[in-house]
Amino acid sequence: DQKEQVTPRRLAGGQFMVQLEAEGSYQCSSTGLIFEVTGRARLTYSLLSWSKYAQLVQRPWIVGGPLFDVRCSEPGALRCIHFPHCLCLGG
């Protein structure tokens, strides 16, 4: 499965933004997120802190992996998102 690497634009507040121009599979070079789209779409996304949401996770579930807020300008164009199991932003 061929994915096109995209480098996001960094916005204020730790947000990322990519403009995808055509149908395909795209992988963010900063976060590892993979977006599959059926057409043109602008995606804005950011990494969230589990500290705000951890109390919503009930046993036997546990907090794990990165937590993202993803928004799409054309929700119907976003076929799926593949989330990474881990994320290193330490350089």
XYZ file of N, CA and C in Angstrom, residues 10-60:
153
model
N 2.673 23.884 10.625
C 2.410 24.014 12.062
C 1.645 25.309 12.305
N 0.552 25.174 13.041
C -0.281 26.313 13.393
C -0.112 26.620 14.878
N -0.711 27.714 15.322
C -0.656 28.090 16.733
C -1.316 27.012 17.588
N -0.899 26.929 18.834
C -1.507 25.991 19.769
C -1.132 24.546 19.543
N -0.028 24.284 18.854
C 0.424 22.918 18.633
C -0.370 22.152 17.587
N -1.111 22.875 16.756
C -1.891 22.220 15.714
C -1.067 22.015 14.454
N -1.463 20.995 13.692
C -0.894 20.694 12.386
C -1.996 20.856 11.349
N -1.610 21.176 10.109
C -2.590 21.281 9.034
C -1.960 20.775 7.745
N -2.726 19.947 7.015
C -2.314 19.512 5.682
C -3.470 19.729 4.721
N -3.135 20.151 3.516
C -4.110 20.287 2.435
C -3.851 19.140 1.469
N -4.808 18.235 1.365
C -4.684 17.084 0.472
C -5.501 17.383 -0.777
N -4.872 17.287 -1.937
C -5.492 17.756 -3.176
C -6.245 16.700 -3.967
N -6.014 15.428 -3.669
C -6.632 14.378 -4.494
C -6.817 13.108 -3.684
N -7.591 12.186 -4.216
C -7.818 10.886 -3.581
C -6.488 10.170 -3.365
N -6.391 9.482 -2.237
C -5.187 8.705 -1.977
C -4.944 8.476 -0.501
N -3.787 7.881 -0.198
C -3.334 7.624 1.173
C -2.130 8.514 1.436
N -2.183 9.250 2.541
C -1.147 10.211 2.886
C -0.683 9.976 4.310
N 0.630 10.062 4.542
C 1.173 9.887 5.879
C 1.866 11.164 6.330
N 1.482 11.659 7.522
C 2.080 12.861 8.094
C 3.498 12.549 8.554
N 4.457 13.352 8.100
C 5.859 13.128 8.446
C 6.160 13.472 9.904
N 5.302 14.233 10.571
C 5.534 14.622 11.967
C 4.889 13.688 12.980
N 3.712 13.167 12.678
C 2.970 12.377 13.663
C 2.796 10.909 13.288
N 2.987 10.561 12.035
C 2.762 9.197 11.587
C 1.313 8.882 11.258
N 0.397 9.835 11.489
C -0.997 9.623 11.124
C -1.105 9.341 9.636
N -1.986 8.414 9.273
C -2.227 8.109 7.861
C -3.684 8.451 7.568
N -3.885 9.279 6.549
C -5.216 9.700 6.143
C -5.523 9.111 4.781
N -6.671 8.470 4.665
C -7.147 7.995 3.371
C -8.333 8.874 2.994
N -8.227 9.544 1.850
C -9.277 10.463 1.415
C -9.770 10.092 0.017
N -11.029 10.440 -0.246
C -11.624 10.178 -1.558
C -11.547 11.395 -2.466
N -11.048 12.502 -1.950
C -10.921 13.727 -2.737
C -10.260 14.815 -1.910
N -10.294 16.009 -2.434
C -9.646 17.166 -1.810
C -10.196 17.405 -0.395
N -9.284 17.661 0.566
C -9.682 17.928 1.945
C -8.550 18.626 2.684
N -8.929 19.479 3.632
C -7.953 20.120 4.522
C -8.156 19.512 5.910
N -7.084 18.967 6.477
C -7.144 18.340 7.795
C -6.355 19.172 8.793
N -6.979 19.426 9.927
C -6.332 20.130 11.029
C -6.359 19.184 12.215
N -5.213 18.995 12.868
C -5.146 18.022 13.951
C -4.117 18.440 14.981
N -4.327 17.945 16.189
C -3.402 18.246 17.280
C -3.364 17.078 18.253
N -2.304 17.020 19.002
C -2.107 16.010 20.033
C -2.731 16.546 21.320
N -3.546 15.734 21.971
C -4.191 16.136 23.220
C -3.543 15.431 24.406
N -3.784 15.961 25.595
C -3.269 15.357 26.815
C -4.305 14.394 27.393
N -3.844 13.205 27.759
C -4.748 12.228 28.365
C -5.214 12.689 29.742
N -4.501 13.606 30.389
C -4.867 14.016 31.751
C -6.297 14.559 31.811
N -6.739 15.188 30.751
C -8.097 15.752 30.709
C -9.162 14.669 30.496
N -8.806 13.544 29.889
C -9.776 12.530 29.493
C -9.615 11.180 30.200
N -8.546 10.996 30.961
C -8.240 9.695 31.563
C -9.363 9.187 32.461
N -10.080 10.074 33.149
C -11.151 9.638 34.045
C -12.313 9.010 33.278
N -12.390 9.210 31.967
C -13.447 8.606 31.151
C -13.153 7.153 30.802
N -11.918 6.723 31.008
C -11.508 5.357 30.685
C -11.783 4.468 31.898
N -12.699 3.526 31.731
C -13.103 2.636 32.816
C -12.413 1.279 32.678
N -12.112 0.625 33.816
C -11.541 -0.722 33.796
C -12.474 -1.663 33.066
N -12.006 -2.596 32.292
C -10.646 -3.109 32.199
C -9.780 -2.335 31.204
